C-alpha cells in the first residue's frame, strides 16, 4: 500500500500534468526512489493511483529503461553501447568492469553493490565512451580509469 509520504509525492507529481496518466514516468521514478525498484505490487498501486491499467503502466515501465522492474544493487552503472561509444572502445571498458567486479551486463554483483546495465546514447558522444552511475555521468572512460570511477560508489 502507498505510504502517506508516497501518496503525497505522487499527488505533487501529477500536479504538473493535465491528466494523471501523463505523470506515469514521474510516478514510477518517485516510487522507485523510495523502494529501489518497481515490483508487481508497486506497479499495481501506482496504476490504481493514476487510474490506468497495470498493463498500460507496465508498457511505460518496460519501455523506459531507467525504471527497474527487477531488484537492483545499491548503485546502477549504465554502460552506453551506442555508436560513438562503440567506436571509441566501450567494449574494452565493459570487459574491464565485468572482470573487476565479476558481473555481467544485466546482473548485480554478489555483494549487492553494483548492477550493470546497457543503455543507449547518453548524449555525451563528445566524451565517449560514456557511462552513468546512478545520476552521475562519466565521460572519456577507459579500461584504466574505470576502477577509480566505480570505487567512489560503495
Ligand atoms: S553514443 Fe555513447 S554517449 Fe552517445
CSV table of C-alpha atoms and ligand atoms in Angstrom, one decimal:
chain,number,residue,atom,x,y,z
A,1,UNK,CA,0.0,0.0,0.0
A,2,UNK,CA,1.2,3.5,-0.8
A,3,UNK,CA,2.5,5.2,2.4
A,4,UNK,CA,1.2,8.7,3.2
A,5,UNK,CA,4.6,10.2,2.1
A,6,UNK,CA,4.5,8.3,-1.2
A,7,UNK,CA,0.9,9.4,-1.8
A,8,UNK,CA,1.8,13.0,-1.1
A,9,UNK,CA,4.8,12.8,-3.5
A,10,UNK,CA,2.6,11.3,-6.3
A,11,UNK,CA,0.0,13.9,-5.8
A,12,UNK,CA,2.7,16.5,-6.2
A,13,UNK,CA,4.0,14.8,-9.3
A,14,UNK,CA,0.6,14.7,-11.1
A,15,UNK,CA,0.0,18.4,-10.5
A,16,UNK,CA,2.4,19.1,-13.4
A,17,UNK,CA,0.4,17.2,-15.9
A,18,UNK,CA,-3.0,17.9,-17.5
A,19,UNK,CA,-4.1,14.4,-16.6
A,20,UNK,CA,-2.8,11.8,-14.2
A,21,UNK,CA,-1.8,9.4,-17.0
A,22,UNK,CA,0.8,11.9,-18.2
A,23,UNK,CA,2.6,11.5,-14.9
A,24,UNK,CA,3.3,7.8,-15.4
A,25,UNK,CA,7.1,8.1,-15.6
A,26,UNK,CA,7.4,10.6,-12.8
A,27,UNK,CA,5.2,8.4,-10.6
A,28,UNK,CA,7.3,5.3,-11.4
A,29,UNK,CA,10.5,7.1,-10.6
A,30,UNK,CA,9.1,8.6,-7.5
A,31,UNK,CA,8.2,5.3,-6.0
A,32,UNK,CA,11.4,3.7,-7.3
A,33,UNK,CA,13.4,6.3,-5.4
A,34,UNK,CA,11.6,5.1,-2.2
A,35,UNK,CA,11.6,1.4,-2.8
A,36,UNK,CA,14.6,0.8,-5.0
A,37,UNK,CA,12.7,-0.8,-7.9
A,38,UNK,CA,9.2,-1.3,-9.2
A,39,UNK,CA,7.7,-4.7,-8.1
A,40,UNK,CA,4.4,-6.0,-9.4
A,41,UNK,CA,2.7,-4.8,-6.2
A,42,UNK,CA,4.2,-1.3,-6.7
A,43,UNK,CA,3.1,-1.3,-10.3
A,44,UNK,CA,-0.5,-2.1,-9.2
A,45,UNK,CA,-0.5,0.6,-6.5
A,46,UNK,CA,0.8,3.2,-8.9
A,47,UNK,CA,-1.6,2.2,-11.7
A,48,UNK,CA,-4.5,2.5,-9.2
A,49,UNK,CA,-3.4,5.9,-8.2
A,50,UNK,CA,-3.1,7.0,-11.8
A,51,UNK,CA,-6.4,5.4,-12.7
A,52,UNK,CA,-4.9,3.4,-15.6
A,53,UNK,CA,-4.5,-0.3,-16.1
A,54,UNK,CA,-1.5,-2.2,-14.9
A,55,UNK,CA,-0.8,-3.3,-18.5
A,56,UNK,CA,-0.6,0.4,-19.6
A,57,UNK,CA,1.7,1.3,-16.8
A,58,UNK,CA,3.9,-1.8,-17.4
A,59,UNK,CA,4.3,-0.9,-21.0
A,60,UNK,CA,5.6,2.5,-19.9
A,61,UNK,CA,7.9,1.0,-17.3
A,62,UNK,CA,9.3,-1.6,-19.7
A,63,UNK,CA,9.9,1.0,-22.4
A,64,UNK,CA,11.7,3.5,-20.1
A,65,UNK,CA,15.0,1.9,-19.2
A,66,UNK,CA,15.6,4.0,-16.1
A,67,UNK,CA,12.6,2.2,-14.4
A,68,UNK,CA,13.8,-1.1,-12.8
A,69,UNK,CA,11.3,-4.0,-12.9
A,70,UNK,CA,13.7,-6.2,-11.0
A,71,UNK,CA,15.7,-5.6,-7.9
A,72,UNK,CA,19.0,-3.7,-8.5
A,73,UNK,CA,22.1,-3.2,-6.5
A,74,UNK,CA,22.9,-0.1,-4.3
A,75,UNK,CA,24.3,1.5,-7.4
A,76,UNK,CA,23.4,1.1,-11.0
A,77,UNK,CA,26.1,1.5,-13.7
A,78,UNK,CA,24.6,2.2,-17.2
A,79,UNK,CA,27.1,1.4,-19.9
A,80,UNK,CA,26.5,3.3,-23.2
A,81,UNK,CA,26.9,0.9,-26.1
A,82,UNK,CA,25.7,3.2,-28.9
A,83,UNK,CA,27.7,4.1,-32.0
A,84,UNK,CA,30.1,6.8,-30.7
A,85,UNK,CA,31.0,4.9,-27.6
A,86,UNK,CA,31.4,1.7,-29.6
A,87,UNK,CA,33.8,3.4,-32.0
A,88,UNK,CA,35.7,4.7,-29.0
A,89,UNK,CA,36.1,1.3,-27.3
A,90,UNK,CA,33.2,0.9,-24.9
A,91,UNK,CA,33.5,-2.8,-25.3
A,92,UNK,CA,37.0,-2.8,-23.7
A,93,UNK,CA,35.6,-0.7,-20.8
A,94,UNK,CA,32.8,-3.2,-20.4
A,95,UNK,CA,35.2,-6.1,-20.4
A,96,UNK,CA,37.3,-4.5,-17.7
A,97,UNK,CA,34.3,-3.7,-15.4
A,98,UNK,CA,33.0,-7.2,-15.8
A,99,UNK,CA,36.3,-8.6,-14.9
A,100,UNK,CA,37.0,-6.3,-11.9
A,101,UNK,CA,33.6,-6.8,-10.3
A,102,UNK,CA,32.8,-10.3,-11.6
A,103,UNK,CA,29.4,-9.3,-13.1
A,104,UNK,CA,27.8,-9.5,-16.5
A,105,UNK,CA,25.6,-6.9,-18.2
A,106,UNK,CA,22.1,-7.2,-16.7
A,107,UNK,CA,23.4,-8.7,-13.5
A,108,UNK,CA,24.2,-7.4,-9.9
A,109,UNK,CA,27.4,-8.1,-8.1
A,110,UNK,CA,27.1,-10.8,-5.4
A,111,UNK,CA,27.5,-8.2,-2.6
A,112,UNK,CA,24.6,-6.2,-4.0
A,113,UNK,CA,26.8,-3.2,-4.6
A,114,UNK,CA,26.5,-2.7,-8.3
A,115,UNK,CA,24.1,-3.5,-11.2
A,116,UNK,CA,25.5,-3.3,-14.7
A,117,UNK,CA,23.1,-2.4,-17.4
A,118,UNK,CA,23.4,-1.3,-21.1
A,119,UNK,CA,21.9,1.9,-22.2
A,120,UNK,CA,21.5,3.8,-25.5
A,121,UNK,CA,23.3,7.1,-26.2
A,122,UNK,CA,23.6,9.2,-23.0
A,123,UNK,CA,24.0,12.4,-25.1
A,124,UNK,CA,27.7,12.5,-24.2
A,125,UNK,CA,29.1,11.4,-27.5
A,126,UNK,CA,31.8,14.1,-27.4
A,127,UNK,CA,33.1,12.4,-24.3
A,128,UNK,CA,32.8,8.8,-25.5
A,129,UNK,CA,33.0,6.2,-24.1
A,130,UNK,CA,30.4,7.4,-21.6
A,131,UNK,CA,28.6,5.8,-18.7
A,132,UNK,CA,26.3,6.8,-15.9
A,133,UNK,CA,26.4,5.6,-12.3
A,134,UNK,CA,23.2,6.4,-10.5
A,135,UNK,CA,22.7,10.1,-11.6
A,136,UNK,CA,26.3,10.8,-12.4
A,137,UNK,CA,27.6,10.8,-16.0
A,138,UNK,CA,31.2,10.0,-16.6
A,139,UNK,CA,32.9,10.6,-19.9
A,140,UNK,CA,36.2,9.6,-21.6
A,141,UNK,CA,36.2,6.4,-19.5
A,142,UNK,CA,39.0,3.9,-20.2
A,143,UNK,CA,39.8,0.4,-19.0
A,144,UNK,CA,42.5,2.1,-16.9
A,145,UNK,CA,40.2,4.7,-15.2
A,146,UNK,CA,37.0,2.6,-14.7
A,147,UNK,CA,38.1,1.1,-11.4
A,148,UNK,CA,38.9,4.6,-9.9
A,149,UNK,CA,35.4,5.8,-11.0
A,150,UNK,CA,33.5,2.8,-9.7
A,151,UNK,CA,35.3,2.8,-6.4
A,152,UNK,CA,33.6,6.0,-5.4
A,153,UNK,CA,30.3,4.1,-5.2
A,154,UNK,CA,30.3,1.8,-2.2
B,1,LIG,S1,27.0,7.1,-28.2
B,1,LIG,FE1,27.6,6.9,-26.1
B,1,LIG,S2,27.1,8.9,-25.3
B,1,LIG,FE2,26.4,9.0,-27.3
